[in-house]
mmCIF file of C-alpha atoms in Angstrom:
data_model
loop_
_atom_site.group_PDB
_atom_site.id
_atom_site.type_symbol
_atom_site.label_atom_id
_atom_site.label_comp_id
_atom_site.label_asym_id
_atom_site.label_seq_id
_atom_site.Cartn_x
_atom_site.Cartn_y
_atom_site.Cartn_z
ATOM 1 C CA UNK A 226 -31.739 4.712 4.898
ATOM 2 C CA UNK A 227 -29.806 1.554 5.536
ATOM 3 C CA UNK A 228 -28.901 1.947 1.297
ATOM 4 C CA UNK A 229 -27.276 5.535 2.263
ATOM 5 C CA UNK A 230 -25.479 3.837 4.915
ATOM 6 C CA UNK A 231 -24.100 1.472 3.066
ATOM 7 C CA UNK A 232 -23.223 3.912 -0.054
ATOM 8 C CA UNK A 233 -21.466 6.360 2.434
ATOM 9 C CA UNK A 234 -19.276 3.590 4.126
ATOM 10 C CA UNK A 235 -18.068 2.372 0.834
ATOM 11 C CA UNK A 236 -17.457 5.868 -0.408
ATOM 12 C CA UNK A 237 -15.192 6.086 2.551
ATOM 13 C CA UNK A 238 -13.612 3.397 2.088
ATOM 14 C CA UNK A 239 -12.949 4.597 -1.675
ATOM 15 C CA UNK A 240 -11.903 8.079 -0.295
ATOM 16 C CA UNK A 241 -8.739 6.783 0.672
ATOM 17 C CA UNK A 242 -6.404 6.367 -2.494
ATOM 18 C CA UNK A 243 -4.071 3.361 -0.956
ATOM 19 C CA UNK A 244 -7.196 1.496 -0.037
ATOM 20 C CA UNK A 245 -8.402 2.021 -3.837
ATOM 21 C CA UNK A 246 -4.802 1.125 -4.959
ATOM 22 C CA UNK A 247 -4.745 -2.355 -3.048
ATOM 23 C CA UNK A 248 -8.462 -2.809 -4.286
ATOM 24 C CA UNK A 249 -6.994 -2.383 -7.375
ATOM 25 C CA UNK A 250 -3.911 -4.655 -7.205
ATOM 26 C CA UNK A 251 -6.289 -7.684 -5.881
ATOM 27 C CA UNK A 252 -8.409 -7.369 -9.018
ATOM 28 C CA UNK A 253 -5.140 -8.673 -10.323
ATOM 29 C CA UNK A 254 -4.433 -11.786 -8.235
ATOM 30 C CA UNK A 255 -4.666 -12.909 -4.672
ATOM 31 C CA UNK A 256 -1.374 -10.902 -2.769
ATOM 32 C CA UNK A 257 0.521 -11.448 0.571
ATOM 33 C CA UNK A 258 1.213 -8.152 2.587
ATOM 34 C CA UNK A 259 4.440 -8.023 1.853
ATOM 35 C CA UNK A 260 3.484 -8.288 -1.977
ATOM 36 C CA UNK A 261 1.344 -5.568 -1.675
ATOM 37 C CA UNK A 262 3.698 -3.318 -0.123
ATOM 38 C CA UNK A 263 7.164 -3.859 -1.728
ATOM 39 C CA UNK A 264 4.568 -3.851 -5.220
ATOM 40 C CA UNK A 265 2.629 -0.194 -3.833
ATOM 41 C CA UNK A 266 5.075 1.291 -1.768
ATOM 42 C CA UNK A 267 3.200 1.439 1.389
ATOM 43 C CA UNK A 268 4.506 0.130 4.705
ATOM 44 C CA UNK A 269 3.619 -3.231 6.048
ATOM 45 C CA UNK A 270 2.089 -1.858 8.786
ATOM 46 C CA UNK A 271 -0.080 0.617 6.941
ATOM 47 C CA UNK A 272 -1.288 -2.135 4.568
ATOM 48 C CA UNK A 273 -2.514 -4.285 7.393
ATOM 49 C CA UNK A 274 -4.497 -1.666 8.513
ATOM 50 C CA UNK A 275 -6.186 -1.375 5.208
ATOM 51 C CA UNK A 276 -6.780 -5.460 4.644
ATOM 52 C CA UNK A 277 -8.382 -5.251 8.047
ATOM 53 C CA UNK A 278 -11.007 -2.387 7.549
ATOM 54 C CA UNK A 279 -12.142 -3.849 4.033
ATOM 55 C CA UNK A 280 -11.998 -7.301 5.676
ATOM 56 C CA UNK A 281 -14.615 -6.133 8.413
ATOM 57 C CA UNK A 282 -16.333 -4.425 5.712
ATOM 58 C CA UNK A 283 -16.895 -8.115 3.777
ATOM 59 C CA UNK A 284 -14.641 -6.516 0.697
ATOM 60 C CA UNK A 285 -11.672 -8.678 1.128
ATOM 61 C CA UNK A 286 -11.080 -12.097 2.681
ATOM 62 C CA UNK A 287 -8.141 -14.052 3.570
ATOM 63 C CA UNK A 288 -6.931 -17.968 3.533
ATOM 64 C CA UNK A 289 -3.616 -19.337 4.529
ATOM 65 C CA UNK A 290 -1.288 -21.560 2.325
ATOM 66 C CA UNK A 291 0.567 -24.749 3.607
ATOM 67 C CA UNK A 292 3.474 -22.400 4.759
ATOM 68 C CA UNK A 293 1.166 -20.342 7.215
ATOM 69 C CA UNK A 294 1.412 -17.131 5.235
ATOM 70 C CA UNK A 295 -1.662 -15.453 4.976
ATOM 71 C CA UNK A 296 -2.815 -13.625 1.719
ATOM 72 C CA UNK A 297 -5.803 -11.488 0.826
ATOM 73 C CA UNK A 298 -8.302 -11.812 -2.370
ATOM 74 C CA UNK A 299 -11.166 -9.829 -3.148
ATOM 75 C CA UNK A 300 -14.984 -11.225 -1.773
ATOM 76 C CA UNK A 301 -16.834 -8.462 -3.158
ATOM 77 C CA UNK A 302 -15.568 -6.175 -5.577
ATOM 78 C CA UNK A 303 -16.724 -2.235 -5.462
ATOM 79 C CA UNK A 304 -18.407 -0.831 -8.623
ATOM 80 C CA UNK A 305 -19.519 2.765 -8.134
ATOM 81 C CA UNK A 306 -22.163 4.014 -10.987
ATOM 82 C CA UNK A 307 -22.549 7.349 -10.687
ATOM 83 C CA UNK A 308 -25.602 8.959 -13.075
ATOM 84 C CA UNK A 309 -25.215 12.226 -14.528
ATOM 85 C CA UNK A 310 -28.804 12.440 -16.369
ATOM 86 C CA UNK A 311 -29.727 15.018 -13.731
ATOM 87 C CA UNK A 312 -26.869 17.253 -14.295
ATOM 88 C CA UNK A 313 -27.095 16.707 -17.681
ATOM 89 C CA UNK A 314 -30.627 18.107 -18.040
ATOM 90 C CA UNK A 315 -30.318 21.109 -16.083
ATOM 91 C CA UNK A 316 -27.124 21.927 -18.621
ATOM 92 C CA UNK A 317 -29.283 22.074 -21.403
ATOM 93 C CA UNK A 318 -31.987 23.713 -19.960
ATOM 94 C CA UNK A 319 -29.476 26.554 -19.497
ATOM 95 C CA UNK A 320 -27.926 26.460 -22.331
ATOM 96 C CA UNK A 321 -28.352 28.996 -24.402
ATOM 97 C CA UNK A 322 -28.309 31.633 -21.229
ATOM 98 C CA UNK A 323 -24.931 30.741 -19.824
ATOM 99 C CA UNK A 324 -23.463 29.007 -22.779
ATOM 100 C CA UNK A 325 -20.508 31.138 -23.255
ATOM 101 C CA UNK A 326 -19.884 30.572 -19.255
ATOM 102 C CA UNK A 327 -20.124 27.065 -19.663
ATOM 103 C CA UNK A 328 -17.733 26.980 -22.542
ATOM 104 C CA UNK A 329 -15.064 29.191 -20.351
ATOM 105 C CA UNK A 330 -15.393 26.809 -17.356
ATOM 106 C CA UNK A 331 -15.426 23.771 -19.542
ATOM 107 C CA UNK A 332 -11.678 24.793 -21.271
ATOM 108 C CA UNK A 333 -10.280 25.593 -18.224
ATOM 109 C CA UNK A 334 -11.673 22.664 -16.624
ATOM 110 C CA UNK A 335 -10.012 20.791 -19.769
ATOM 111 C CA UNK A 336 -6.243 22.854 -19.240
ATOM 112 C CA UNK A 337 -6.241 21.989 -15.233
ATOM 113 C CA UNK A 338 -7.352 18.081 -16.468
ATOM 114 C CA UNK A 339 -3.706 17.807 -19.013
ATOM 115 C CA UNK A 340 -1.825 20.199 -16.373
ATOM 116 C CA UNK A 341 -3.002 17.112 -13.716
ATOM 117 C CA UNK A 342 -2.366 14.364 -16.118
ATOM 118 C CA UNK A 343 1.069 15.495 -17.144
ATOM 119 C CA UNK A 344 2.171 15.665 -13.541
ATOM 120 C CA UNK A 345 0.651 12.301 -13.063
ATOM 121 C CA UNK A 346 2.813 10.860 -15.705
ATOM 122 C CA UNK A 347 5.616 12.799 -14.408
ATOM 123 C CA UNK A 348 4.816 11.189 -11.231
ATOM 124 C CA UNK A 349 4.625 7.697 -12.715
ATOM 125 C CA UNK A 350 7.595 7.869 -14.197
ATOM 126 C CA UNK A 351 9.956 9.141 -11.346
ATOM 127 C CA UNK A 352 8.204 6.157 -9.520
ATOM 128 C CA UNK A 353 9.072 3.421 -11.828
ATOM 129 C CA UNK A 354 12.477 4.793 -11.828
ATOM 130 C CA UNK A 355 12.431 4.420 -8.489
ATOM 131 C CA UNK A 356 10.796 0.822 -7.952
ATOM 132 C CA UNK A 357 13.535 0.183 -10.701
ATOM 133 C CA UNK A 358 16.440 1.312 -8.220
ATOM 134 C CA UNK A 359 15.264 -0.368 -5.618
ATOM 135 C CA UNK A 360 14.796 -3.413 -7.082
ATOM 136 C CA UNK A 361 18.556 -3.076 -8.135
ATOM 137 C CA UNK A 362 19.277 -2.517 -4.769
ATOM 138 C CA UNK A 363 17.751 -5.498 -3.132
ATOM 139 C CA UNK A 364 19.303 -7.526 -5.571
ATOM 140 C CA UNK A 365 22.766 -6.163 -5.183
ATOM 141 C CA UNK A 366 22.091 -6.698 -1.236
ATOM 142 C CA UNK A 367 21.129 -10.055 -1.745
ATOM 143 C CA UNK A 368 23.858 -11.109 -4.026
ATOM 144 C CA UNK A 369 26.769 -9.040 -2.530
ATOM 145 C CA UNK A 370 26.381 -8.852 0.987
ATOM 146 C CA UNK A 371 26.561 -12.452 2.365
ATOM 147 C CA UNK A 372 27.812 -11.419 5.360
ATOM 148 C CA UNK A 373 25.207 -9.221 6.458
ATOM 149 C CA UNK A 374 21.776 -10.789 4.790
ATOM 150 C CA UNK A 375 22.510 -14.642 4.758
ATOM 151 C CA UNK A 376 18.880 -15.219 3.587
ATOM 152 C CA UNK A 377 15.336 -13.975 1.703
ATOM 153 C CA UNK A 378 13.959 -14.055 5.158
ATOM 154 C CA UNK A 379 16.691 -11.484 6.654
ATOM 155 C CA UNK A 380 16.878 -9.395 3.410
ATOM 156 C CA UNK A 381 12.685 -9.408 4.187
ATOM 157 C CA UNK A 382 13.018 -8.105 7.535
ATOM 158 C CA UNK A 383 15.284 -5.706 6.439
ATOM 159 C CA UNK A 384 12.834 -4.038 3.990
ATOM 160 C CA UNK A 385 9.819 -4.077 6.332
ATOM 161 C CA UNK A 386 12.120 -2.118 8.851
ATOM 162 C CA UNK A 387 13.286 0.164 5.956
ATOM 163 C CA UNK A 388 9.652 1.383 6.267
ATOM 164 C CA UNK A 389 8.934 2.297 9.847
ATOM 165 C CA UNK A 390 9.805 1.314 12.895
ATOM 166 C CA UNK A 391 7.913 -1.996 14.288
ATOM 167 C CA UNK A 392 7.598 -3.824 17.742
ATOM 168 C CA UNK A 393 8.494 -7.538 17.226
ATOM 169 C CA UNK A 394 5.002 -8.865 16.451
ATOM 170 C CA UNK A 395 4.286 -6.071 14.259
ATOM 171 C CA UNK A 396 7.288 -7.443 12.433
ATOM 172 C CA UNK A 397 6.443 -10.587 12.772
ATOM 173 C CA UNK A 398 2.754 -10.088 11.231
ATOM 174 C CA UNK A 399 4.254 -8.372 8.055
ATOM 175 C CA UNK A 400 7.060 -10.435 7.543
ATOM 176 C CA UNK A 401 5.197 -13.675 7.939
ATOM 177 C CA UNK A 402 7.740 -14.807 10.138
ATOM 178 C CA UNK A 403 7.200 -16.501 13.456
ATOM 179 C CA UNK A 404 8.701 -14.554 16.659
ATOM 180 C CA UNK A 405 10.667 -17.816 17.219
ATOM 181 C CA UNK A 406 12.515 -17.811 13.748
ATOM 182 C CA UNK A 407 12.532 -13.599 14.167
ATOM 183 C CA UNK A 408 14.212 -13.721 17.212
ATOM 184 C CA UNK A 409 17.900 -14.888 15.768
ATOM 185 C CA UNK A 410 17.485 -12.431 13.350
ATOM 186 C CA UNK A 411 17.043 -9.350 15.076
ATOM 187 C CA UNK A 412 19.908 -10.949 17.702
ATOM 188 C CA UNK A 413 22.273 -11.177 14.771
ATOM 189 C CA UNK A 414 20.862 -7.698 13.222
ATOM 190 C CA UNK A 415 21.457 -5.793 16.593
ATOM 191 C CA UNK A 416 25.191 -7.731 17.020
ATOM 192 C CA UNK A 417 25.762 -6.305 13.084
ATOM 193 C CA UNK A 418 24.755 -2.504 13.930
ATOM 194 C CA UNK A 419 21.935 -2.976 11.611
ATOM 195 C CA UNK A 420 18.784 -2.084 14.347
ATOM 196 C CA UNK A 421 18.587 -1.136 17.479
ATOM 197 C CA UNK A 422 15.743 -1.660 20.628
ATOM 198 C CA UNK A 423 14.223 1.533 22.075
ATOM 199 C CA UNK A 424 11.022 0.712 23.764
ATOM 200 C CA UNK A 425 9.916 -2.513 22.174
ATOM 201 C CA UNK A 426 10.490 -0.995 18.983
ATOM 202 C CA UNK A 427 12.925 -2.348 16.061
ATOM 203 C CA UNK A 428 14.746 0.702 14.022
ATOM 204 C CA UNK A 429 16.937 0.397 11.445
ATOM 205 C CA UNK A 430 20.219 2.558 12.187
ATOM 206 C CA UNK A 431 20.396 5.596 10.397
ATOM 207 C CA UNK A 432 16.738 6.225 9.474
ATOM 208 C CA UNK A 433 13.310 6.634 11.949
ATOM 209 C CA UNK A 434 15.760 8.576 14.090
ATOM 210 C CA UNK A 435 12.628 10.834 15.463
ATOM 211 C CA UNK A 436 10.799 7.323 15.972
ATOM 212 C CA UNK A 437 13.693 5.939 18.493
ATOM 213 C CA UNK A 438 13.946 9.201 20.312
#
């Protein structure tokens, strides 16, 4: 019993296609939260929500480097072996009784399976397109507008606010930034027009605008 636990909390875990995508991503090399979510797309906030459930779960770990950011690595990594023998058997013990069936099912089965991986690819390449654009984007930000971003830490608060809204210490947690060092920047932000305070939260101006309300 404590096996089937075990094999339906991991499933769980796997159920959830960002958690299998950051899984994923730390097979590659240890990442700090802000890698993972300027790399997957996901906010900061929603990716510390993650790291924590497969850290309780003993699947990730963290450390800290000499600059106090934390960053994740995998402790135990998640193979799933699923056997078919079973499945397998019964099909050919019904074989020749519902083979014509089981040829219909298998070609449509085979249709829906391109029909899904075209749109995947479809899907993959709108999204590199648009990783691409923003990546332009940050890097016209950073090199044009002195002004407004005057360093990698502003331009960095900037995109974590880009996502969602955040309280200060939700900021602060994503953006590896202390509250003390945060602080200045949100003063200068708010004296810019760039955010605005409604109820502890931070909002970027001109998106989130059913968050601030």
């Amino acid at each position: 019993m404590e096996d089937l636990a075990e094999i339906a909390r991991l499933l769980d875990i796997l159920g959830n296609r960002n958690r299998r995508r950051i899984i994923g991503l730390l097979r590659q090399k240890p990442c700090f939260v802000t890698e993972i979510s300027e790399t997957l797309m996901i906010s900061p906030k929603a990716v510390i929500d993650h790291l924590q459930l497969m850290e309780r779960e003993e699947i990730l770990a963290c450390q800290v480097d000499d600059r106090r950011r934390k960053y994740y690595y995998l402790a135990n990594d998640i193979l799933v072996d699923v056997s078919l023998r079973s499945l397998q058997s019964a099909m050919t013990r019904h074989k020749d009784a519902a083979g014509n069936a089981a040829g219909e099912r298998t070609r449509q089965a085979v249709v829906m399976l391109a029909k899904m991986v075209q749109a995947h690819d479809q899907l993959v390449a709108h999204l590199e397109q648009l990783n691409h654009d923003i990546d332009t984007k940050l890097a016209d930000l950073a090199r044009n507008h002195n002004d407004l971003f005057r360093s990698e830490r502003e331009l960095s608060v900037a995109v974590a606010l880009s996502h969602e809204s955040l309280t200060p210490a939700e900021l602060a947690e994503v953006t590896e930034c202390a509250l003390e060092e945060l602080g200045p920047i949100l003063t200068a932000f708010e004296r810019k027009g760039i955010v605005s305070r409604t109820k502890n939260r931070i909002t970027l101006r001109g998106i989130h605008a059913d968050e601030s309300q």
